[in-house]
Short mmCIF file of C-alpha atoms in Angstrom, two decimals:
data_model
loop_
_atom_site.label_atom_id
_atom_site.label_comp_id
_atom_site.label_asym_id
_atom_site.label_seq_id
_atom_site.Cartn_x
_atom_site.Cartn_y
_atom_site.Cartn_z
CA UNK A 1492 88.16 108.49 74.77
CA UNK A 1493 88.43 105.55 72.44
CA UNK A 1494 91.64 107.58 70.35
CA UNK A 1495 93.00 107.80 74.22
CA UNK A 1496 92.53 103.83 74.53
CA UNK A 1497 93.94 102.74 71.24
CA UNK A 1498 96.96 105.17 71.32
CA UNK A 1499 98.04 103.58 74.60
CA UNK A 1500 97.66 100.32 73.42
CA UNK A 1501 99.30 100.91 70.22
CA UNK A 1502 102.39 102.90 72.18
CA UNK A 1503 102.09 99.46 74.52
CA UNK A 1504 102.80 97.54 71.83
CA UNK A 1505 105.50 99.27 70.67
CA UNK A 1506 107.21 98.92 74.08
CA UNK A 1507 106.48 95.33 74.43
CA UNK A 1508 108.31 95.13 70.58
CA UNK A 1509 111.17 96.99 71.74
CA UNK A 1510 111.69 95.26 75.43
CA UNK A 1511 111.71 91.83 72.72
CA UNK A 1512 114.80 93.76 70.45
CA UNK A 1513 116.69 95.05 73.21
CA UNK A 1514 116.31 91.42 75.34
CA UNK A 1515 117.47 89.50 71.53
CA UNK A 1516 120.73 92.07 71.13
CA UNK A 1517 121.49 91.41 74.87
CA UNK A 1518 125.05 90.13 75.78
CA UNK A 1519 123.58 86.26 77.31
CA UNK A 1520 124.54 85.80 81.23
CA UNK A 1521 127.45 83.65 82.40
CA UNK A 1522 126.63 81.64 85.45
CA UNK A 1523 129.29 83.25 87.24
CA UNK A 1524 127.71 86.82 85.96
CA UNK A 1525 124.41 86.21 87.13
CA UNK A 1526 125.68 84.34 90.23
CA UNK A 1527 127.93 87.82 91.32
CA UNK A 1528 124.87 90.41 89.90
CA UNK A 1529 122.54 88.24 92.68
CA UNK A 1530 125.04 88.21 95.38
CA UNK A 1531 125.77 92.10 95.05
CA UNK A 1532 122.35 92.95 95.29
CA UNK A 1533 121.39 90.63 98.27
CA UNK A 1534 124.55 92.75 100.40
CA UNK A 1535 123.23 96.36 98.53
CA UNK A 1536 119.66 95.39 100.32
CA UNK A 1537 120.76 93.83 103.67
CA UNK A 1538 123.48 96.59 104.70
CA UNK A 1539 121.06 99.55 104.36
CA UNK A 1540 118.32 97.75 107.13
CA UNK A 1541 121.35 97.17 109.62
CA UNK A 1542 122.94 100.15 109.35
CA UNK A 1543 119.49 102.42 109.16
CA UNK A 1544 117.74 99.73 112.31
CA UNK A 1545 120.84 101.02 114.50
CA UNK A 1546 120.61 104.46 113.50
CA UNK A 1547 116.71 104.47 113.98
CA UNK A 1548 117.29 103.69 117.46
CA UNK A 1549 119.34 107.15 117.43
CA UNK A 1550 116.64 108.69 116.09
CA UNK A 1551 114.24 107.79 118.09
CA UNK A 1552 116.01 108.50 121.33
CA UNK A 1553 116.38 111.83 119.98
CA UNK A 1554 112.76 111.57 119.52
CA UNK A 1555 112.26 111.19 122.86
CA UNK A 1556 114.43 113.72 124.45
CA UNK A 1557 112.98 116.35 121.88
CA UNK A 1558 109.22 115.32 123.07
CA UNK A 1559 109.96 115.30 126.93
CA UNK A 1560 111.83 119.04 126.29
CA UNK A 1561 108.97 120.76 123.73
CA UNK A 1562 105.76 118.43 124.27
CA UNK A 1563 105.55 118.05 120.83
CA UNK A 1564 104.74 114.48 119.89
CA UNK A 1565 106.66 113.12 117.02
CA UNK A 1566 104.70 111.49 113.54
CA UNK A 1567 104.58 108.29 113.15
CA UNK A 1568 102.56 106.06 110.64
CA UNK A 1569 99.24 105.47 112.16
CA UNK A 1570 96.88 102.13 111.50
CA UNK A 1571 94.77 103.73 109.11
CA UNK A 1572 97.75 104.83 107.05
CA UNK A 1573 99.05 101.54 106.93
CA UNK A 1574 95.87 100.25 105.46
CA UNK A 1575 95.65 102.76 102.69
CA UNK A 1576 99.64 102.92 101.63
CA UNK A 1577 98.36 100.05 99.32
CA UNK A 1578 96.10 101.51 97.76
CA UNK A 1579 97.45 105.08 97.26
CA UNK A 1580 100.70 102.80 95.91
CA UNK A 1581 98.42 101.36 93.27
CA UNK A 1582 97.02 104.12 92.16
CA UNK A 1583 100.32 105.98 91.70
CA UNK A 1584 102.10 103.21 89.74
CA UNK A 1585 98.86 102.74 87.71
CA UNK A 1586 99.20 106.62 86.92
CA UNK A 1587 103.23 106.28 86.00
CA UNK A 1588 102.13 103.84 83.80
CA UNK A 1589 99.33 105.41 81.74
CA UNK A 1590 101.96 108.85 81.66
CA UNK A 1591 104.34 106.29 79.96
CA UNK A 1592 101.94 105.10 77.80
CA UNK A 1593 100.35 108.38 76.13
CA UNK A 1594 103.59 110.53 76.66
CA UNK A 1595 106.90 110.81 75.78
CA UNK A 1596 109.16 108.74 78.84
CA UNK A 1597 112.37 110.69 77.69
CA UNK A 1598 110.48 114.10 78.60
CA UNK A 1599 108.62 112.45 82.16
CA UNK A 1600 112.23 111.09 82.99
CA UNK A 1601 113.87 114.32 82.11
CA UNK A 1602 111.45 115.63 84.95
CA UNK A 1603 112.11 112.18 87.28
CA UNK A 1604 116.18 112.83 87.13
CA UNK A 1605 115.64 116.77 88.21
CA UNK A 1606 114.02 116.14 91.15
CA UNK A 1607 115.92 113.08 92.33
CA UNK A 1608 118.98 114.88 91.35
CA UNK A 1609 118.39 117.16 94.44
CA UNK A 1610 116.60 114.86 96.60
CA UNK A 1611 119.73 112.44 95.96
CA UNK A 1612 122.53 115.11 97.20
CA UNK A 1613 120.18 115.86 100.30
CA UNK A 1614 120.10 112.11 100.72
CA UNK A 1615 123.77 111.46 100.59
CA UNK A 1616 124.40 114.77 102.63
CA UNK A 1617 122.63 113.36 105.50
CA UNK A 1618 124.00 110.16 105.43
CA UNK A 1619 127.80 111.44 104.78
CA UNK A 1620 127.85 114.21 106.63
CA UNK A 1621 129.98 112.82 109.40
CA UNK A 1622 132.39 111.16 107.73
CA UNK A 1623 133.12 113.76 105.39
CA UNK A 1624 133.57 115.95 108.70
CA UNK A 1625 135.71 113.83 110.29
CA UNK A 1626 137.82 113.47 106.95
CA UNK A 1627 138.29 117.67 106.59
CA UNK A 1628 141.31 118.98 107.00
CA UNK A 1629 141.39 120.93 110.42
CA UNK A 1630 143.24 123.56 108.39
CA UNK A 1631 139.47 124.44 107.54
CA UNK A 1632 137.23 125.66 110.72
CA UNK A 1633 134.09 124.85 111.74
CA UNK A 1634 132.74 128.03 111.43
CA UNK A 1635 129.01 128.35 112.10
CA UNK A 1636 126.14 129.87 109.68
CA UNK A 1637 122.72 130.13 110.02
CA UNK A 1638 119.62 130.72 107.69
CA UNK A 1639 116.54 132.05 109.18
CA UNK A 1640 114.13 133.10 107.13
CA UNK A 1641 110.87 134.68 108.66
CA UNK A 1642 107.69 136.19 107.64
CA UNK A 1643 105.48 138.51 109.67
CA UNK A 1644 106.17 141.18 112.04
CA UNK A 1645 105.67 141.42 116.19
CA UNK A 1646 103.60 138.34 117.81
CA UNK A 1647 102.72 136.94 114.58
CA UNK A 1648 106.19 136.11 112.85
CA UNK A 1649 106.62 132.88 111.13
CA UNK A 1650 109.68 131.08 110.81
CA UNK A 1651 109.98 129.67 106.96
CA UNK A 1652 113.52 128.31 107.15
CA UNK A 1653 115.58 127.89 110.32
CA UNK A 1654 118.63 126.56 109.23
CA UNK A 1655 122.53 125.72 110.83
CA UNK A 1656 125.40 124.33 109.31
CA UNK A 1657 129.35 125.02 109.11
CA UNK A 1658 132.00 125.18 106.25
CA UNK A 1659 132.25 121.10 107.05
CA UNK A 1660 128.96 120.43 106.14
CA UNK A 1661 129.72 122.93 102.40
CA UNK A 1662 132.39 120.07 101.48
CA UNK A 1663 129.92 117.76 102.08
CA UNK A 1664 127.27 119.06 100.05
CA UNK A 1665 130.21 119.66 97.35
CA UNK A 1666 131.58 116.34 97.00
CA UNK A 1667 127.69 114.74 96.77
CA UNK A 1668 126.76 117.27 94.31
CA UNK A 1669 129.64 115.87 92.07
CA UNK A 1670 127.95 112.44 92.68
CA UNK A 1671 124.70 113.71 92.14
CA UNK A 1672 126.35 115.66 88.45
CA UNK A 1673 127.81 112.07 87.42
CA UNK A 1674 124.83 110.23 87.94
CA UNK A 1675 122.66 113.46 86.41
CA UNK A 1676 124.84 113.16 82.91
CA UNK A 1677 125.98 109.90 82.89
CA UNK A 1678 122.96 107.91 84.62
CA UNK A 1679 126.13 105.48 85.97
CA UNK A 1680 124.32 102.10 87.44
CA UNK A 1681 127.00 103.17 90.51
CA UNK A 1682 125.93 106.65 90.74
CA UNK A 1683 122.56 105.36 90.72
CA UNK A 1684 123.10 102.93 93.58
CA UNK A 1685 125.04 105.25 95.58
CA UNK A 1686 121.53 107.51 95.66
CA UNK A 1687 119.30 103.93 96.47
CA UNK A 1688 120.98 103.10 98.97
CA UNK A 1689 121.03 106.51 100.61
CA UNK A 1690 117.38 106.52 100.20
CA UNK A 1691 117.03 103.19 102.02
CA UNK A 1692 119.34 103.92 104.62
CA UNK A 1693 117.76 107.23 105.75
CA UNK A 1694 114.15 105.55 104.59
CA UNK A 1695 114.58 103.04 107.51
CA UNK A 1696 116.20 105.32 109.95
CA UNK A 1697 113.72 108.25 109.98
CA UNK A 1698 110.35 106.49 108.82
CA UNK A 1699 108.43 104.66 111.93
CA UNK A 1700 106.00 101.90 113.02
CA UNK A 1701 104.49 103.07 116.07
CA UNK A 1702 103.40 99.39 116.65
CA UNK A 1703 103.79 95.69 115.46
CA UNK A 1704 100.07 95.90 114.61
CA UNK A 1705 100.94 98.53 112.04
CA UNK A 1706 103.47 96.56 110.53
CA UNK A 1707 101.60 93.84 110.38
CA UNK A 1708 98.78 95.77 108.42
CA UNK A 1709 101.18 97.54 106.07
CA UNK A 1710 103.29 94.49 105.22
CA UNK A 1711 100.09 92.65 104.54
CA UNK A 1712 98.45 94.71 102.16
CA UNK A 1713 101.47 95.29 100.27
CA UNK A 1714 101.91 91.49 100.06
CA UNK A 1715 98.80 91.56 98.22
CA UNK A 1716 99.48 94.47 96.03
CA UNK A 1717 103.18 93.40 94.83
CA UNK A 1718 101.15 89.95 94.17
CA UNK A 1719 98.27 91.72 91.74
CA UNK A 1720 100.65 94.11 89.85
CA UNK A 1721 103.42 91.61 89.16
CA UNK A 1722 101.48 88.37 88.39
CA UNK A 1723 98.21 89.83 87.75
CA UNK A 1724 99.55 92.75 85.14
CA UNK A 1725 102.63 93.44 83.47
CA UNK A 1726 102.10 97.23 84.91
CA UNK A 1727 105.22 97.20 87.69
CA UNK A 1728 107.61 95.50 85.54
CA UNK A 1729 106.95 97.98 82.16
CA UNK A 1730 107.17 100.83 84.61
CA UNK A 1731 110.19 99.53 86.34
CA UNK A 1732 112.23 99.07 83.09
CA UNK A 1733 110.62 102.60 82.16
CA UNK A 1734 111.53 104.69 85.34
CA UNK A 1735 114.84 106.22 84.90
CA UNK A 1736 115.10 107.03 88.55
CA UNK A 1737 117.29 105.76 91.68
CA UNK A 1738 114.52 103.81 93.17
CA UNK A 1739 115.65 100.74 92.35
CA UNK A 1740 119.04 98.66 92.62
CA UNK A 1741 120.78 97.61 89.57
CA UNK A 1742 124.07 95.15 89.16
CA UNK A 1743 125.42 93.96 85.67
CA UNK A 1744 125.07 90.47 85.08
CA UNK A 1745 127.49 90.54 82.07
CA UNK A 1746 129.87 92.68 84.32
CA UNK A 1747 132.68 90.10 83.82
CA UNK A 1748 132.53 90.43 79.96
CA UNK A 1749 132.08 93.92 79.58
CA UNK A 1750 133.23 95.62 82.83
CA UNK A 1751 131.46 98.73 83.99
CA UNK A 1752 129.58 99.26 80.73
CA UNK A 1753 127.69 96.37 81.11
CA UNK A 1754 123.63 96.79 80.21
CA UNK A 1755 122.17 93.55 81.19
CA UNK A 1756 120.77 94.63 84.76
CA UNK A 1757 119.46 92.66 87.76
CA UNK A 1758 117.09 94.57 89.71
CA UNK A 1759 116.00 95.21 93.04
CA UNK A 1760 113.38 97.55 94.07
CA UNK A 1761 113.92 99.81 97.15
CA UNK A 1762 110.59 99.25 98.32
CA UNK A 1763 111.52 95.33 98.82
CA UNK A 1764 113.83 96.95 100.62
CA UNK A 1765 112.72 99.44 102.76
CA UNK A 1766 109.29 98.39 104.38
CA UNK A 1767 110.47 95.15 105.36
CA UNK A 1768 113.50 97.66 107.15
CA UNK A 1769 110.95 99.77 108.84
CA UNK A 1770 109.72 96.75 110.33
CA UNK A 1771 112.87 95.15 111.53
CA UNK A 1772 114.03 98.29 112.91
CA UNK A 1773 110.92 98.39 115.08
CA UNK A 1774 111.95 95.15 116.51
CA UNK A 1775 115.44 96.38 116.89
CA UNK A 1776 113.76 99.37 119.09
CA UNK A 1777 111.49 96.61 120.59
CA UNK A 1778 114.61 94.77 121.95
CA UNK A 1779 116.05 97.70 123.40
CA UNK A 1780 112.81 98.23 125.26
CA UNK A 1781 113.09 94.77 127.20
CA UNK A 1782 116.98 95.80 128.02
CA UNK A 1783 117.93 92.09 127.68
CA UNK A 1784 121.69 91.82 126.55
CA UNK A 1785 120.80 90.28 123.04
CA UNK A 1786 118.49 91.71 120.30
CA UNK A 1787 117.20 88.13 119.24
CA UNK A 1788 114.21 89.59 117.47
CA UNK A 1789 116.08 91.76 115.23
CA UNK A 1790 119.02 89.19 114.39
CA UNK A 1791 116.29 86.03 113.69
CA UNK A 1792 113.92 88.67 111.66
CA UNK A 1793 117.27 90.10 110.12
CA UNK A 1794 118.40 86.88 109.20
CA UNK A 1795 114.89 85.46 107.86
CA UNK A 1796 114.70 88.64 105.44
CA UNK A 1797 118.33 87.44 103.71
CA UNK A 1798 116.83 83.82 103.69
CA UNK A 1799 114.03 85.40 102.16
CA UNK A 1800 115.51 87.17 99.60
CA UNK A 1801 117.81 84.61 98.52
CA UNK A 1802 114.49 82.35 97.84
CA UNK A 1803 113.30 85.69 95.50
CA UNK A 1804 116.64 85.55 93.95
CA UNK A 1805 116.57 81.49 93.10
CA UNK A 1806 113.24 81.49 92.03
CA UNK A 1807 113.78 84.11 89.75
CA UNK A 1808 116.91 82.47 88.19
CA UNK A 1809 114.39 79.01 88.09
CA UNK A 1810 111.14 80.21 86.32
CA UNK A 1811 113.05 83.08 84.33
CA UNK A 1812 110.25 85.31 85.12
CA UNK A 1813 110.35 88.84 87.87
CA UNK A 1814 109.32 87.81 90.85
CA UNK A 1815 107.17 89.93 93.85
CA UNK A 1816 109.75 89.90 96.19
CA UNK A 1817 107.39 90.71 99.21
CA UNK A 1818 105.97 87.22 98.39
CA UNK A 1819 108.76 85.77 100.45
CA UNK A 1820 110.07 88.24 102.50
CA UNK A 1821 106.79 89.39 104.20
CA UNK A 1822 105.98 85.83 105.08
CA UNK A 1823 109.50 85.80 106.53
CA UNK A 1824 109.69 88.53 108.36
CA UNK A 1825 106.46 88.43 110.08
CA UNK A 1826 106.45 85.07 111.01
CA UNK A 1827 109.82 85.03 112.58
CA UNK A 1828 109.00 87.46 115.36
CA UNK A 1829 105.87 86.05 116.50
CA UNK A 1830 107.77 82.68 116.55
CA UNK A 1831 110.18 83.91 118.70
CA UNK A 1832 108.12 85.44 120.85
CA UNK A 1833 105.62 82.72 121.29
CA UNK A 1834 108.76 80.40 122.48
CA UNK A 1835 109.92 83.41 124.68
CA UNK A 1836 106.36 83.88 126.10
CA UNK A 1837 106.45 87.31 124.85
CA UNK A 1838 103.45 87.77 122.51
CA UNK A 1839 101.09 90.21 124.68
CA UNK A 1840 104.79 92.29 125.55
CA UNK A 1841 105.13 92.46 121.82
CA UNK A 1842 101.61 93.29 120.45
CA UNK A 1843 101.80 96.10 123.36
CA UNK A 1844 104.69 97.55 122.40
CA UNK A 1845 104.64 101.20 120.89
CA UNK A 1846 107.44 103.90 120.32
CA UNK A 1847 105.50 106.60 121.45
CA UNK A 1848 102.55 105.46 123.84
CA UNK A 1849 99.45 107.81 123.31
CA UNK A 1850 97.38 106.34 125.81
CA UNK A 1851 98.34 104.14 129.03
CA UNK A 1852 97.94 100.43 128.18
CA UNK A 1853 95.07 98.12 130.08
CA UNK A 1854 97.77 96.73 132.60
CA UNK A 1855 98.84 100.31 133.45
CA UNK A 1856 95.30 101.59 133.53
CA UNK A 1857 95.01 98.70 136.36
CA UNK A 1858 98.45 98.75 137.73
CA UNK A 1859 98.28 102.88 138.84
CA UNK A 1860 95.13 103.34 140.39
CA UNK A 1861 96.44 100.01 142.74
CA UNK A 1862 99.41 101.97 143.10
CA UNK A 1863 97.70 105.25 144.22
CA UNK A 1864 96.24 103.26 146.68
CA UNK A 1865 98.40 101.73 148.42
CA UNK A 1866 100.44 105.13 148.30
CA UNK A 1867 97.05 106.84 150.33
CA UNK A 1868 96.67 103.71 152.64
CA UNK A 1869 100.51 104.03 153.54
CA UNK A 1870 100.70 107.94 154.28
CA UNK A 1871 97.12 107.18 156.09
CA UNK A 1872 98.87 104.42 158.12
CA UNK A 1873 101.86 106.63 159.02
CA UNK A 1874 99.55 109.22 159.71
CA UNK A 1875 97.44 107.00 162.47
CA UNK A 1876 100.98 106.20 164.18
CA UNK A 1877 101.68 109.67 164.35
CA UNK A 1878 98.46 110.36 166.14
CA UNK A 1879 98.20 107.36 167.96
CA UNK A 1880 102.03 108.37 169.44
CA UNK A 1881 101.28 111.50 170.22
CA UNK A 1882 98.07 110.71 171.96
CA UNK A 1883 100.28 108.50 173.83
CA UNK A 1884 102.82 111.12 174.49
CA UNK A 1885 100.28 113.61 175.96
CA UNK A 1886 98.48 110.89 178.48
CA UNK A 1887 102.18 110.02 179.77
CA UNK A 1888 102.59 113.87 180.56
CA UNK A 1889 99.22 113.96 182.18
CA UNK A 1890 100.22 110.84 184.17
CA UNK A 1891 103.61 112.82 185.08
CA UNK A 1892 101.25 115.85 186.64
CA UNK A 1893 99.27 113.70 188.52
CA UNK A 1894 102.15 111.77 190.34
CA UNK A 1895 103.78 115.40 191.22
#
């Protein structure tokens, strides 16, 4: 165990020798370099949360039609699994680093670049796929094909893979696999931001908050934990610069001296990205709920996330040092919304709020029984006139005897 402990430090001093050579034979950063590397990144991370709030909404409509047709609820992030995304994060990036540490990082990224190679093209595919389709020649049809893949026989068959596309949706996959074979052999800081920000995009469309309470929980803890591991250790910054994978965006800040060969990166992580997107496309779906004509709590939330980030970004250019981005923007994007809806008077509205209700809120719990009964006191009242008319109706006949 102690060979374990002093080989890691030992390989962690090595990397901490060669981060110092490679930052010394580093082109230095023009103002206007460092001012256009900032500026990219800011518009890399704020077009993937509009475009993948909007399409969210989409999705979850979708959602909706596909649970009201099959029953089947769709998954969303629950409470606990807010609380514990923290900690399951920490103990992942705590792993990548220790792997870096005792083994070779050109054989774990070797692995890394395999896998995102494929989950990259799927990425793209999905996000592309309609463009591409509406950019096909019509020389080339539409003609359907379909996977199915089964195992069992009679009542107790299985589907495996149920799968539909059309010679459209081939292109597609063709012209993202050529993205996905640049950035495999060339690992292009373009190619690799083409795959981030398909991950974001889709990342924010298809992953959902049930409830502000759940944001709220998960943005919270992973204040904390971007706090510990960048201030507290030097663990996510060594395994950022380590990570040869598109989870991260990257712009040259010597781009203007040496063009698209430039190595002197700023970074972004997606995950600065992405769960502050989750969030703000829950309000997005949250303003559609109240059917009002103007989505205030996504645009003010939308815009305190840029402000946000452009306080990450100065800081970082002031103290020279990486910064935990969710430092800023968490603040920022929770305390927006609840602003606004403590001047629009819409706090409880807010905190009940939930894609997919599971169980009927206190006011409706209150609200339908009241209902019910005035429903049974109405047909009971309509029921009396009835019989009270055609009481009526049969002493008038009796009346009618009597006089003939």
């Amino acid at each position: 165990m102690d060979g374990v402990i002093d080989k890691v430090l030992a390989q962690s001093n090595e990397s901490l020798a060669e981060n110092e050579n490679s930052t010394s034979t580093r082109i230095p950063s023009t103002p206007e370099g460092m001012a256009l590397a900032y500026c990219s990144l800011i518009i890399m991370a704020i077009l993937p949360i509009f475009f993948g709030s909007y399409r969210s909404v989409k999705h979850h409509k979708e959602q909706k039609k596909a649970f009201e047709a099959g029953g089947e609820k769709p998954e969303t992030m629950s409470q606990k699994d807010a609380a514990m995304f923290p900690l399951i994060s920490s103990v992942a990036l705590f792993g990548l680093y220790i792997f870096f540490q005792i083994f070779s990082k050109e054989y774990i990224n070797l692995l890394l670049t395999g896998y995102f190679f494929f989950l990259g093209i799927l990425a793209l595919c999905h996000l592309t796929s309609p463009i591409i389709s509406s950019l096909v020649p019509a020389a080339i049809p539409k003609t359907q094909y379909h996977i199915h893949f089964t195992e069992g026989e009679g009542d107790k068959v299985e589907s495996i893979i149920d799968y539909k596309f059309n010679l459209h949706d081939i292109v597609c996959l063709i012209c993202c696999s050529m993205i996905g074979a640049w950035y495999l052999f060339q690992k292009h800081w373009i190619a690799n931001n083409l795959f981030g920000i398909a991950f974001a995009i889709n990342a924010v469309e298809l992953l959902h908050l049930n409830n502000i309470v759940t944001g709220c929980i998960l943005l919270g803890g992973l204040f904390v934990y971007d706090i510990f591991w960048v201030f507290g250790t030097n663990v996510m910054v060594t395994v950022a610069k380590s990570f040869e994978a598109p989870i991260k965006l990257v712009f040259p800040q010597d781009m203007l001296e040496q063009g698209f060969s430039a190595k002197n990166f700023a970074m972004l992580g997606l995950g600065d990205i992405v769960v502050p997107g989750i969030f703000i496309a829950l309000l997005l779906r949250f303003d559609h709920s109240l059917s009002r004509r103007s989505n205030t709590y996504f645009y003010s939330t939308f815009f305190a996330y840029f402000m946000g980030l452009l306080t990450t970004m100065l800081i970082m250019h002031l103290f020279n040092h990486a910064q935990p981005a969710l430092l800023y923007l968490v603040p920022a994007c929770l305390g927006t919304p609840l602003l606004v809806a403590l001047i629009k008077g819409d706090i409880k509205t807010l905190f009940l709020y939930e894609d997919h209700p599971s169980n009927p809120t206190n006011d409706e719990k209150i609200v339908t029984p009241l209902i019910e009964n005035s429903t049974q006191l109405d047909k009971s009242k309509r029921k009396g006139k009835v019989i009270a008319k055609t009481a009526e109706d049969n002493d008038s006949q009796v009346c009618m005897k009597k006089d003939q």
